[in-house]
Amino acid sequence: MDTSDAERLPADHSSAAETPSSSLARPGPDVGAPEAAAVDAYVEQAVVRPGPEFAAVQRRAEEGGLPAIEVSAAQGKHLELMVRISGARQVLEVGTLAGFSTLWMARALDDDGGIVTCEVESHHAAVARSNLDAAGVGEKVDIRLGSAEQTLQSLVEEVRTGAREPFDLVFLDADKAGNPRYLELVMEMVRPGTVIIGDNVVRDGGVLEADSDDPDIQGIRRFLTMQGEHPRLEATAVQTVGAKSWDGFSLAVVTRG
Ligand code: DHB
Ligand code: MG
């Protein structure tokens, strides 16, 4: 048989011996790449291998009625690795939810490191508090309850007065309409080398809708443009598919003080 045509055909995955299922994913909508969620489950099993503390976080989130909008396990591990690769000691997160991404990042920190995480919903903050305490990282995590803008303003003041060091890594994952303002404030408490990551910058392609009346889309568009234009940042955005649909992260590094 002439195999040259067969070799050009895409691999047939439909007869795969395994159909991985995730012990963790709380899936987003199908994005027309039905295997993407299965690949995420495979990656989770093969390489991420989350400990039982992550399933416990999701269980309490579910029981508490929190929305299933946390990052996937593969994305959480990616955040952990960004903290490790950057050698970050002081991490800032905006948008705690149940503390799932917080826990991934906290695992990467030595005892002298810490995370400040901002949450506006007191119920979410309470669920996160018990999750992070139960997972054994509670002492590393300072959950600040209140509007992100106000919390960031007080953190700017703490850094300005020397009461705290600048942040080494920042993860923005709250309301996307607020991202432009959050980025402005974040830029007042970073140093050259600080890494800034933004979640959900693609939104099923919604980021293309220049005339959108969705404040989150407009927030993401402005947030990306600000990073592209910023004299102190080098930045990109990387699209993702998987258990959390079609979305993406922005990634930036601060180049100057
Ligand atoms: C939403 C928010 C998120 O941070 C996310 O990762 C997915 C969805 C939302 O508000 O719909
Ligand atoms: Mg998000």
PDB file of C-alpha atoms and ligand atoms in Angstrom:
ATOM      1  CA  MET A   1       0.000   0.000   0.000  1.00  0.00           C
ATOM      2  CA  ASP A   2       1.155   3.478  -0.804  1.00  0.00           C
ATOM      3  CA  THR A   3       1.397   5.174   2.569  1.00  0.00           C
ATOM      4  CA  SER A   4       2.241   8.650   1.312  1.00  0.00           C
ATOM      5  CA  ASP A   5      -1.403   9.802   1.334  1.00  0.00           C
ATOM      6  CA  ALA A   6      -2.067   8.218   4.696  1.00  0.00           C
ATOM      7  CA  GLU A   7       0.927   9.983   6.116  1.00  0.00           C
ATOM      8  CA  ARG A   8      -0.517  13.306   5.107  1.00  0.00           C
ATOM      9  CA  LEU A   9      -3.843  12.666   6.791  1.00  0.00           C
ATOM     10  CA  PRO A  10      -4.352  14.053  10.249  1.00  0.00           C
ATOM     11  CA  ALA A  11      -4.014  11.444  12.946  1.00  0.00           C
ATOM     12  CA  ASP A  12      -7.260   9.668  13.764  1.00  0.00           C
ATOM     13  CA  HIS A  13      -7.833  10.272  17.443  1.00  0.00           C
ATOM     14  CA  SER A  14     -11.340   8.861  17.484  1.00  0.00           C
ATOM     15  CA  SER A  15     -10.156   5.310  18.076  1.00  0.00           C
ATOM     16  CA  ALA A  16      -7.758   6.298  20.853  1.00  0.00           C
ATOM     17  CA  ALA A  17      -7.499   3.632  23.504  1.00  0.00           C
ATOM     18  CA  GLU A  18      -8.058   6.105  26.288  1.00  0.00           C
ATOM     19  CA  THR A  19     -10.490   8.942  26.768  1.00  0.00           C
ATOM     20  CA  PRO A  20      -8.947  10.844  29.649  1.00  0.00           C
ATOM     21  CA  SER A  21     -11.313  12.393  32.072  1.00  0.00           C
ATOM     22  CA  SER A  22     -10.339  15.098  34.486  1.00  0.00           C
ATOM     23  CA  SER A  23     -10.731  14.749  38.201  1.00  0.00           C
ATOM     24  CA  LEU A  24     -10.570  18.534  38.467  1.00  0.00           C
ATOM     25  CA  ALA A  25     -11.826  20.406  35.413  1.00  0.00           C
ATOM     26  CA  ARG A  26     -15.041  22.313  35.698  1.00  0.00           C
ATOM     27  CA  PRO A  27     -15.374  22.754  31.965  1.00  0.00           C
ATOM     28  CA  GLY A  28     -16.191  25.867  30.022  1.00  0.00           C
ATOM     29  CA  PRO A  29     -18.166  25.721  26.780  1.00  0.00           C
ATOM     30  CA  ASP A  30     -17.017  23.599  23.866  1.00  0.00           C
ATOM     31  CA  VAL A  31     -15.032  25.705  21.398  1.00  0.00           C
ATOM     32  CA  GLY A  32     -15.422  23.534  18.343  1.00  0.00           C
ATOM     33  CA  ALA A  33     -12.296  21.629  19.316  1.00  0.00           C
ATOM     34  CA  PRO A  34     -13.976  18.866  21.294  1.00  0.00           C
ATOM     35  CA  GLU A  35     -10.706  17.101  21.948  1.00  0.00           C
ATOM     36  CA  ALA A  36      -9.172  20.160  23.598  1.00  0.00           C
ATOM     37  CA  ALA A  37     -10.803  19.415  26.945  1.00  0.00           C
ATOM     38  CA  ALA A  38      -9.752  15.765  26.691  1.00  0.00           C
ATOM     39  CA  VAL A  39      -6.179  16.835  25.969  1.00  0.00           C
ATOM     40  CA  ASP A  40      -6.315  19.052  29.049  1.00  0.00           C
ATOM     41  CA  ALA A  41      -7.437  16.029  31.072  1.00  0.00           C
ATOM     42  CA  TYR A  42      -4.606  13.982  29.580  1.00  0.00           C
ATOM     43  CA  VAL A  43      -2.055  16.687  30.428  1.00  0.00           C
ATOM     44  CA  GLU A  44      -3.447  16.855  33.939  1.00  0.00           C
ATOM     45  CA  GLN A  45      -3.028  13.101  34.417  1.00  0.00           C
ATOM     46  CA  ALA A  46       0.285  12.721  32.620  1.00  0.00           C
ATOM     47  CA  VAL A  47       2.259  15.692  33.821  1.00  0.00           C
ATOM     48  CA  VAL A  48       0.467  18.112  36.156  1.00  0.00           C
ATOM     49  CA  ARG A  49      -0.700  15.488  38.652  1.00  0.00           C
ATOM     50  CA  PRO A  50      -2.482  17.805  41.073  1.00  0.00           C
ATOM     51  CA  GLY A  51      -2.583  16.661  44.676  1.00  0.00           C
ATOM     52  CA  PRO A  52      -5.880  16.034  46.469  1.00  0.00           C
ATOM     53  CA  GLU A  53      -5.807  19.543  47.959  1.00  0.00           C
ATOM     54  CA  PHE A  54      -6.816  20.936  44.558  1.00  0.00           C
ATOM     55  CA  ALA A  55      -9.885  18.722  44.291  1.00  0.00           C
ATOM     56  CA  ALA A  56     -10.743  19.823  47.839  1.00  0.00           C
ATOM     57  CA  VAL A  57     -10.571  23.472  46.773  1.00  0.00           C
ATOM     58  CA  GLN A  58     -12.924  22.795  43.876  1.00  0.00           C
ATOM     59  CA  ARG A  59     -15.283  20.776  46.060  1.00  0.00           C
ATOM     60  CA  ARG A  60     -15.638  23.633  48.540  1.00  0.00           C
ATOM     61  CA  ALA A  61     -16.045  26.104  45.667  1.00  0.00           C
ATOM     62  CA  GLU A  62     -18.852  23.958  44.288  1.00  0.00           C
ATOM     63  CA  GLU A  63     -20.491  23.544  47.690  1.00  0.00           C
ATOM     64  CA  GLY A  64     -20.243  27.279  48.269  1.00  0.00           C
ATOM     65  CA  GLY A  65     -21.948  28.013  44.966  1.00  0.00           C
ATOM     66  CA  LEU A  66     -18.941  29.853  43.505  1.00  0.00           C
ATOM     67  CA  PRO A  67     -18.847  30.134  39.699  1.00  0.00           C
ATOM     68  CA  ALA A  68     -16.700  27.558  37.859  1.00  0.00           C
ATOM     69  CA  ILE A  69     -14.398  30.158  36.361  1.00  0.00           C
ATOM     70  CA  GLU A  70     -11.099  29.291  38.023  1.00  0.00           C
ATOM     71  CA  VAL A  71      -8.100  28.441  35.840  1.00  0.00           C
ATOM     72  CA  SER A  72      -7.613  24.848  34.691  1.00  0.00           C
ATOM     73  CA  ALA A  73      -5.111  22.604  36.454  1.00  0.00           C
ATOM     74  CA  ALA A  74      -2.702  22.919  33.526  1.00  0.00           C
ATOM     75  CA  GLN A  75      -3.011  26.710  33.684  1.00  0.00           C
ATOM     76  CA  GLY A  76      -2.612  26.693  37.464  1.00  0.00           C
ATOM     77  CA  LYS A  77       0.573  24.675  37.128  1.00  0.00           C
ATOM     78  CA  HIS A  78       1.718  27.136  34.479  1.00  0.00           C
ATOM     79  CA  LEU A  79       1.265  29.939  37.032  1.00  0.00           C
ATOM     80  CA  GLU A  80       3.211  27.931  39.618  1.00  0.00           C
ATOM     81  CA  LEU A  81       6.029  27.534  37.106  1.00  0.00           C
ATOM     82  CA  MET A  82       6.026  31.248  36.280  1.00  0.00           C
ATOM     83  CA  VAL A  83       6.529  31.970  39.981  1.00  0.00           C
ATOM     84  CA  ARG A  84       9.355  29.420  40.147  1.00  0.00           C
ATOM     85  CA  ILE A  85      11.048  30.552  36.912  1.00  0.00           C
ATOM     86  CA  SER A  86      10.922  34.212  37.912  1.00  0.00           C
ATOM     87  CA  GLY A  87      12.150  33.444  41.429  1.00  0.00           C
ATOM     88  CA  ALA A  88       9.309  35.598  42.739  1.00  0.00           C
ATOM     89  CA  ARG A  89       9.023  36.062  46.488  1.00  0.00           C
ATOM     90  CA  GLN A  90       6.229  38.623  46.643  1.00  0.00           C
ATOM     91  CA  VAL A  91       3.181  37.828  44.519  1.00  0.00           C
ATOM     92  CA  LEU A  92       0.089  39.960  43.964  1.00  0.00           C
ATOM     93  CA  GLU A  93      -3.163  38.414  42.741  1.00  0.00           C
ATOM     94  CA  VAL A  94      -6.287  40.400  41.857  1.00  0.00           C
ATOM     95  CA  GLY A  95      -9.378  38.164  42.007  1.00  0.00           C
ATOM     96  CA  THR A  96      -9.125  35.351  44.569  1.00  0.00           C
ATOM     97  CA  LEU A  97     -12.374  33.434  43.997  1.00  0.00           C
ATOM     98  CA  ALA A  98     -11.927  30.135  45.901  1.00  0.00           C
ATOM     99  CA  GLY A  99      -8.130  30.380  45.996  1.00  0.00           C
ATOM    100  CA  PHE A 100      -7.402  27.774  43.305  1.00  0.00           C
ATOM    101  CA  SER A 101      -4.791  29.790  41.375  1.00  0.00           C
ATOM    102  CA  THR A 102      -3.613  31.233  44.703  1.00  0.00           C
ATOM    103  CA  LEU A 103      -2.796  27.719  45.901  1.00  0.00           C
ATOM    104  CA  TRP A 104      -0.828  26.877  42.746  1.00  0.00           C
ATOM    105  CA  MET A 105       1.283  30.009  43.125  1.00  0.00           C
ATOM    106  CA  ALA A 106       1.687  29.633  46.895  1.00  0.00           C
ATOM    107  CA  ARG A 107       3.236  26.198  46.383  1.00  0.00           C
ATOM    108  CA  ALA A 108       6.105  27.833  44.509  1.00  0.00           C
ATOM    109  CA  LEU A 109       7.036  30.184  47.341  1.00  0.00           C
ATOM    110  CA  ASP A 110       9.663  29.601  49.991  1.00  0.00           C
ATOM    111  CA  ASP A 111       8.830  30.389  53.590  1.00  0.00           C
ATOM    112  CA  ASP A 112      10.037  33.978  53.144  1.00  0.00           C
ATOM    113  CA  GLY A 113       7.608  34.549  50.256  1.00  0.00           C
ATOM    114  CA  GLY A 114       4.014  35.638  50.327  1.00  0.00           C
ATOM    115  CA  ILE A 115       0.927  36.351  48.237  1.00  0.00           C
ATOM    116  CA  VAL A 116      -1.442  39.257  48.634  1.00  0.00           C
ATOM    117  CA  THR A 117      -4.725  38.387  46.959  1.00  0.00           C
ATOM    118  CA  CYS A 118      -7.601  40.857  46.463  1.00  0.00           C
ATOM    119  CA  GLU A 119     -11.243  39.790  46.595  1.00  0.00           C
ATOM    120  CA  VAL A 120     -14.390  41.896  46.617  1.00  0.00           C
ATOM    121  CA  GLU A 121     -16.904  39.193  47.639  1.00  0.00           C
ATOM    122  CA  SER A 122     -16.763  38.320  51.343  1.00  0.00           C
ATOM    123  CA  HIS A 123     -18.214  34.858  50.710  1.00  0.00           C
ATOM    124  CA  HIS A 124     -15.514  34.094  48.140  1.00  0.00           C
ATOM    125  CA  ALA A 125     -12.854  35.359  50.534  1.00  0.00           C
ATOM    126  CA  ALA A 126     -14.189  33.123  53.318  1.00  0.00           C
ATOM    127  CA  VAL A 127     -14.184  30.041  51.076  1.00  0.00           C
ATOM    128  CA  ALA A 128     -10.660  30.887  49.926  1.00  0.00           C
ATOM    129  CA  ARG A 129      -9.482  31.373  53.515  1.00  0.00           C
ATOM    130  CA  SER A 130     -10.643  27.918  54.552  1.00  0.00           C
ATOM    131  CA  ASN A 131      -9.285  26.375  51.341  1.00  0.00           C
ATOM    132  CA  LEU A 132      -5.832  27.867  51.731  1.00  0.00           C
ATOM    133  CA  ASP A 133      -5.652  27.071  55.443  1.00  0.00           C
ATOM    134  CA  ALA A 134      -6.736  23.475  54.778  1.00  0.00           C
ATOM    135  CA  ALA A 135      -4.097  23.157  52.056  1.00  0.00           C
ATOM    136  CA  GLY A 136      -1.391  24.260  54.497  1.00  0.00           C
ATOM    137  CA  VAL A 137      -0.413  27.524  52.773  1.00  0.00           C
ATOM    138  CA  GLY A 138      -2.617  29.854  54.827  1.00  0.00           C
ATOM    139  CA  GLU A 139       0.306  31.638  56.476  1.00  0.00           C
ATOM    140  CA  LYS A 140       1.710  32.687  53.125  1.00  0.00           C
ATOM    141  CA  VAL A 141      -1.527  34.256  51.889  1.00  0.00           C
ATOM    142  CA  ASP A 142      -2.891  37.667  52.828  1.00  0.00           C
ATOM    143  CA  ILE A 143      -6.476  37.908  51.550  1.00  0.00           C
ATOM    144  CA  ARG A 144      -7.562  41.559  51.287  1.00  0.00           C
ATOM    145  CA  LEU A 145     -11.306  42.002  51.196  1.00  0.00           C
ATOM    146  CA  GLY A 146     -12.592  45.059  49.345  1.00  0.00           C
ATOM    147  CA  SER A 147     -12.733  46.668  45.936  1.00  0.00           C
ATOM    148  CA  ALA A 148      -9.602  45.849  43.973  1.00  0.00           C
ATOM    149  CA  GLU A 149      -8.969  49.492  43.174  1.00  0.00           C
ATOM    150  CA  GLN A 150      -9.041  50.521  46.826  1.00  0.00           C
ATOM    151  CA  THR A 151      -6.920  47.590  47.913  1.00  0.00           C
ATOM    152  CA  LEU A 152      -4.363  48.304  45.188  1.00  0.00           C
ATOM    153  CA  GLN A 153      -4.272  51.955  46.226  1.00  0.00           C
ATOM    154  CA  SER A 154      -3.403  50.998  49.783  1.00  0.00           C
ATOM    155  CA  LEU A 155      -0.769  48.549  48.560  1.00  0.00           C
ATOM    156  CA  VAL A 156       0.783  51.314  46.423  1.00  0.00           C
ATOM    157  CA  GLU A 157       1.029  53.374  49.587  1.00  0.00           C
ATOM    158  CA  GLU A 158       2.635  50.486  51.477  1.00  0.00           C
ATOM    159  CA  VAL A 159       5.255  50.070  48.748  1.00  0.00           C
ATOM    160  CA  ARG A 160       5.805  53.843  48.436  1.00  0.00           C
ATOM    161  CA  THR A 161       6.510  54.178  52.151  1.00  0.00           C
ATOM    162  CA  GLY A 162       8.762  51.118  52.207  1.00  0.00           C
ATOM    163  CA  ALA A 163       6.387  49.138  54.413  1.00  0.00           C
ATOM    164  CA  ARG A 164       6.479  46.390  51.795  1.00  0.00           C
ATOM    165  CA  GLU A 165       8.748  45.398  48.925  1.00  0.00           C
ATOM    166  CA  PRO A 166       7.662  45.804  45.295  1.00  0.00           C
ATOM    167  CA  PHE A 167       5.895  42.780  43.853  1.00  0.00           C
ATOM    168  CA  ASP A 168       7.836  40.276  41.761  1.00  0.00           C
ATOM    169  CA  LEU A 169       4.877  38.693  39.977  1.00  0.00           C
ATOM    170  CA  VAL A 170       1.325  39.945  39.451  1.00  0.00           C
ATOM    171  CA  PHE A 171      -1.684  37.911  38.275  1.00  0.00           C
ATOM    172  CA  LEU A 172      -4.740  39.943  37.211  1.00  0.00           C
ATOM    173  CA  ASP A 173      -7.905  37.827  37.189  1.00  0.00           C
ATOM    174  CA  ALA A 174     -10.771  39.941  38.563  1.00  0.00           C
ATOM    175  CA  ASP A 175     -13.330  41.961  36.581  1.00  0.00           C
ATOM    176  CA  LYS A 176     -11.735  42.631  33.213  1.00  0.00           C
ATOM    177  CA  ALA A 177     -13.343  46.060  32.938  1.00  0.00           C
ATOM    178  CA  GLY A 178     -11.087  47.116  35.799  1.00  0.00           C
ATOM    179  CA  ASN A 179      -7.846  45.866  34.245  1.00  0.00           C
ATOM    180  CA  PRO A 180      -6.669  49.205  32.778  1.00  0.00           C
ATOM    181  CA  ARG A 181      -6.927  50.895  36.181  1.00  0.00           C
ATOM    182  CA  TYR A 182      -5.438  47.874  37.961  1.00  0.00           C
ATOM    183  CA  LEU A 183      -2.471  47.944  35.569  1.00  0.00           C
ATOM    184  CA  GLU A 184      -1.890  51.659  36.232  1.00  0.00           C
ATOM    185  CA  LEU A 185      -1.765  50.983  39.960  1.00  0.00           C
ATOM    186  CA  VAL A 186       0.329  47.837  39.581  1.00  0.00           C
ATOM    187  CA  MET A 187       2.951  49.829  37.654  1.00  0.00           C
ATOM    188  CA  GLU A 188       3.499  51.863  40.820  1.00  0.00           C
ATOM    189  CA  MET A 189       4.542  48.809  42.822  1.00  0.00           C
ATOM    190  CA  VAL A 190       6.807  46.809  40.538  1.00  0.00           C
ATOM    191  CA  ARG A 191      10.526  46.727  39.714  1.00  0.00           C
ATOM    192  CA  PRO A 192      12.519  45.818  36.590  1.00  0.00           C
ATOM    193  CA  GLY A 193      11.987  42.098  36.083  1.00  0.00           C
ATOM    194  CA  THR A 194       8.505  41.955  37.604  1.00  0.00           C
ATOM    195  CA  VAL A 195       6.232  39.613  35.645  1.00  0.00           C
ATOM    196  CA  ILE A 196       2.616  40.641  34.969  1.00  0.00           C
ATOM    197  CA  ILE A 197       0.118  38.016  33.806  1.00  0.00           C
ATOM    198  CA  GLY A 198      -3.496  38.724  32.821  1.00  0.00           C
ATOM    199  CA  ASP A 199      -6.153  36.004  32.526  1.00  0.00           C
ATOM    200  CA  ASN A 200      -8.959  35.821  29.966  1.00  0.00           C
ATOM    201  CA  VAL A 201      -7.599  38.205  27.355  1.00  0.00           C
ATOM    202  CA  VAL A 202      -9.162  36.377  24.390  1.00  0.00           C
ATOM    203  CA  ARG A 203     -12.678  35.499  25.533  1.00  0.00           C
ATOM    204  CA  ASP A 204     -13.695  33.199  22.655  1.00  0.00           C
ATOM    205  CA  GLY A 205     -12.340  35.799  20.242  1.00  0.00           C
ATOM    206  CA  GLY A 206     -14.456  38.541  21.788  1.00  0.00           C
ATOM    207  CA  VAL A 207     -11.325  40.652  22.094  1.00  0.00           C
ATOM    208  CA  LEU A 208     -11.658  41.393  18.361  1.00  0.00           C
ATOM    209  CA  GLU A 209     -14.922  43.279  18.850  1.00  0.00           C
ATOM    210  CA  ALA A 210     -13.683  46.855  18.785  1.00  0.00           C
ATOM    211  CA  ASP A 211     -17.208  48.266  19.110  1.00  0.00           C
ATOM    212  CA  SER A 212     -18.354  45.858  21.815  1.00  0.00           C
ATOM    213  CA  ASP A 213     -20.553  47.345  24.507  1.00  0.00           C
ATOM    214  CA  ASP A 214     -19.267  44.703  26.936  1.00  0.00           C
ATOM    215  CA  PRO A 215     -17.129  46.597  29.458  1.00  0.00           C
ATOM    216  CA  ASP A 216     -14.991  43.498  30.017  1.00  0.00           C
ATOM    217  CA  ILE A 217     -14.086  43.318  26.312  1.00  0.00           C
ATOM    218  CA  GLN A 218     -13.298  47.024  26.265  1.00  0.00           C
ATOM    219  CA  GLY A 219     -11.263  46.575  29.452  1.00  0.00           C
ATOM    220  CA  ILE A 220      -9.219  43.760  27.931  1.00  0.00           C
ATOM    221  CA  ARG A 221      -8.626  45.699  24.706  1.00  0.00           C
ATOM    222  CA  ARG A 222      -7.418  48.771  26.585  1.00  0.00           C
ATOM    223  CA  PHE A 223      -5.341  46.579  28.947  1.00  0.00           C
ATOM    224  CA  LEU A 224      -3.550  44.961  25.984  1.00  0.00           C
ATOM    225  CA  THR A 225      -3.009  48.242  24.154  1.00  0.00           C
ATOM    226  CA  MET A 226      -1.637  49.865  27.305  1.00  0.00           C
ATOM    227  CA  GLN A 227       0.888  47.063  27.581  1.00  0.00           C
ATOM    228  CA  GLY A 228       1.818  47.313  23.901  1.00  0.00           C
ATOM    229  CA  GLU A 229       2.421  51.049  24.226  1.00  0.00           C
ATOM    230  CA  HIS A 230       3.979  51.088  27.677  1.00  0.00           C
ATOM    231  CA  PRO A 231       7.577  52.369  27.796  1.00  0.00           C
ATOM    232  CA  ARG A 232       8.362  50.137  30.799  1.00  0.00           C
ATOM    233  CA  LEU A 233       6.832  46.884  29.532  1.00  0.00           C
ATOM    234  CA  GLU A 234       7.553  44.177  26.990  1.00  0.00           C
ATOM    235  CA  ALA A 235       4.395  42.136  26.545  1.00  0.00           C
ATOM    236  CA  THR A 236       2.521  39.562  24.514  1.00  0.00           C
ATOM    237  CA  ALA A 237      -0.678  37.537  24.665  1.00  0.00           C
ATOM    238  CA  VAL A 238      -0.835  33.779  24.126  1.00  0.00           C
ATOM    239  CA  GLN A 239      -4.081  32.041  23.167  1.00  0.00           C
ATOM    240  CA  THR A 240      -5.153  28.849  24.887  1.00  0.00           C
ATOM    241  CA  VAL A 241      -7.736  26.129  24.285  1.00  0.00           C
ATOM    242  CA  GLY A 242      -8.713  23.380  26.666  1.00  0.00           C
ATOM    243  CA  ALA A 243     -11.099  22.712  29.508  1.00  0.00           C
ATOM    244  CA  LYS A 244     -11.637  26.470  29.809  1.00  0.00           C
ATOM    245  CA  SER A 245     -12.673  27.047  26.219  1.00  0.00           C
ATOM    246  CA  TRP A 246     -10.798  29.424  23.893  1.00  0.00           C
ATOM    247  CA  ASP A 247      -9.089  32.113  25.884  1.00  0.00           C
ATOM    248  CA  GLY A 248      -5.596  33.367  26.653  1.00  0.00           C
ATOM    249  CA  PHE A 249      -3.088  34.944  28.961  1.00  0.00           C
ATOM    250  CA  SER A 250      -1.223  38.195  28.593  1.00  0.00           C
ATOM    251  CA  LEU A 251       2.384  38.116  29.730  1.00  0.00           C
ATOM    252  CA  ALA A 252       4.560  41.138  30.391  1.00  0.00           C
ATOM    253  CA  VAL A 253       7.850  41.928  32.040  1.00  0.00           C
ATOM    254  CA  VAL A 254       8.845  45.279  33.498  1.00  0.00           C
ATOM    255  CA  THR A 255      11.991  46.441  31.717  1.00  0.00           C
ATOM    256  CA  ARG A 256      12.779  49.661  33.593  1.00  0.00           C
ATOM    257  CA  GLY A 257      12.345  51.212  37.015  1.00  0.00           C
TER     258      GLY A 257
HETATM  259  C1  DHB B   1     -14.946  34.703  33.816  1.00  0.00           C
HETATM  260  C2  DHB B   1     -13.932  35.206  34.609  1.00  0.00           C
HETATM  261  C3  DHB B   1     -12.720  34.577  34.638  1.00  0.00           C
HETATM  262  O1  DHB B   1     -11.689  35.053  35.375  1.00  0.00           O
HETATM  263  C4  DHB B   1     -12.490  33.421  33.909  1.00  0.00           C
HETATM  264  O2  DHB B   1     -11.256  32.845  33.984  1.00  0.00           O
HETATM  265  C5  DHB B   1     -13.493  32.904  33.116  1.00  0.00           C
HETATM  266  C6  DHB B   1     -14.726  33.547  33.072  1.00  0.00           C
HETATM  267  C7  DHB B   1     -16.257  35.393  33.794  1.00  0.00           C
HETATM  268  O3  DHB B   1     -16.426  36.367  34.521  1.00  0.00           O
HETATM  269  O4  DHB B   1     -17.122  34.953  33.069  1.00  0.00           O
HETATM  270 MG    MG B   2      -9.865  34.095  34.896  1.00  0.00          MG
END
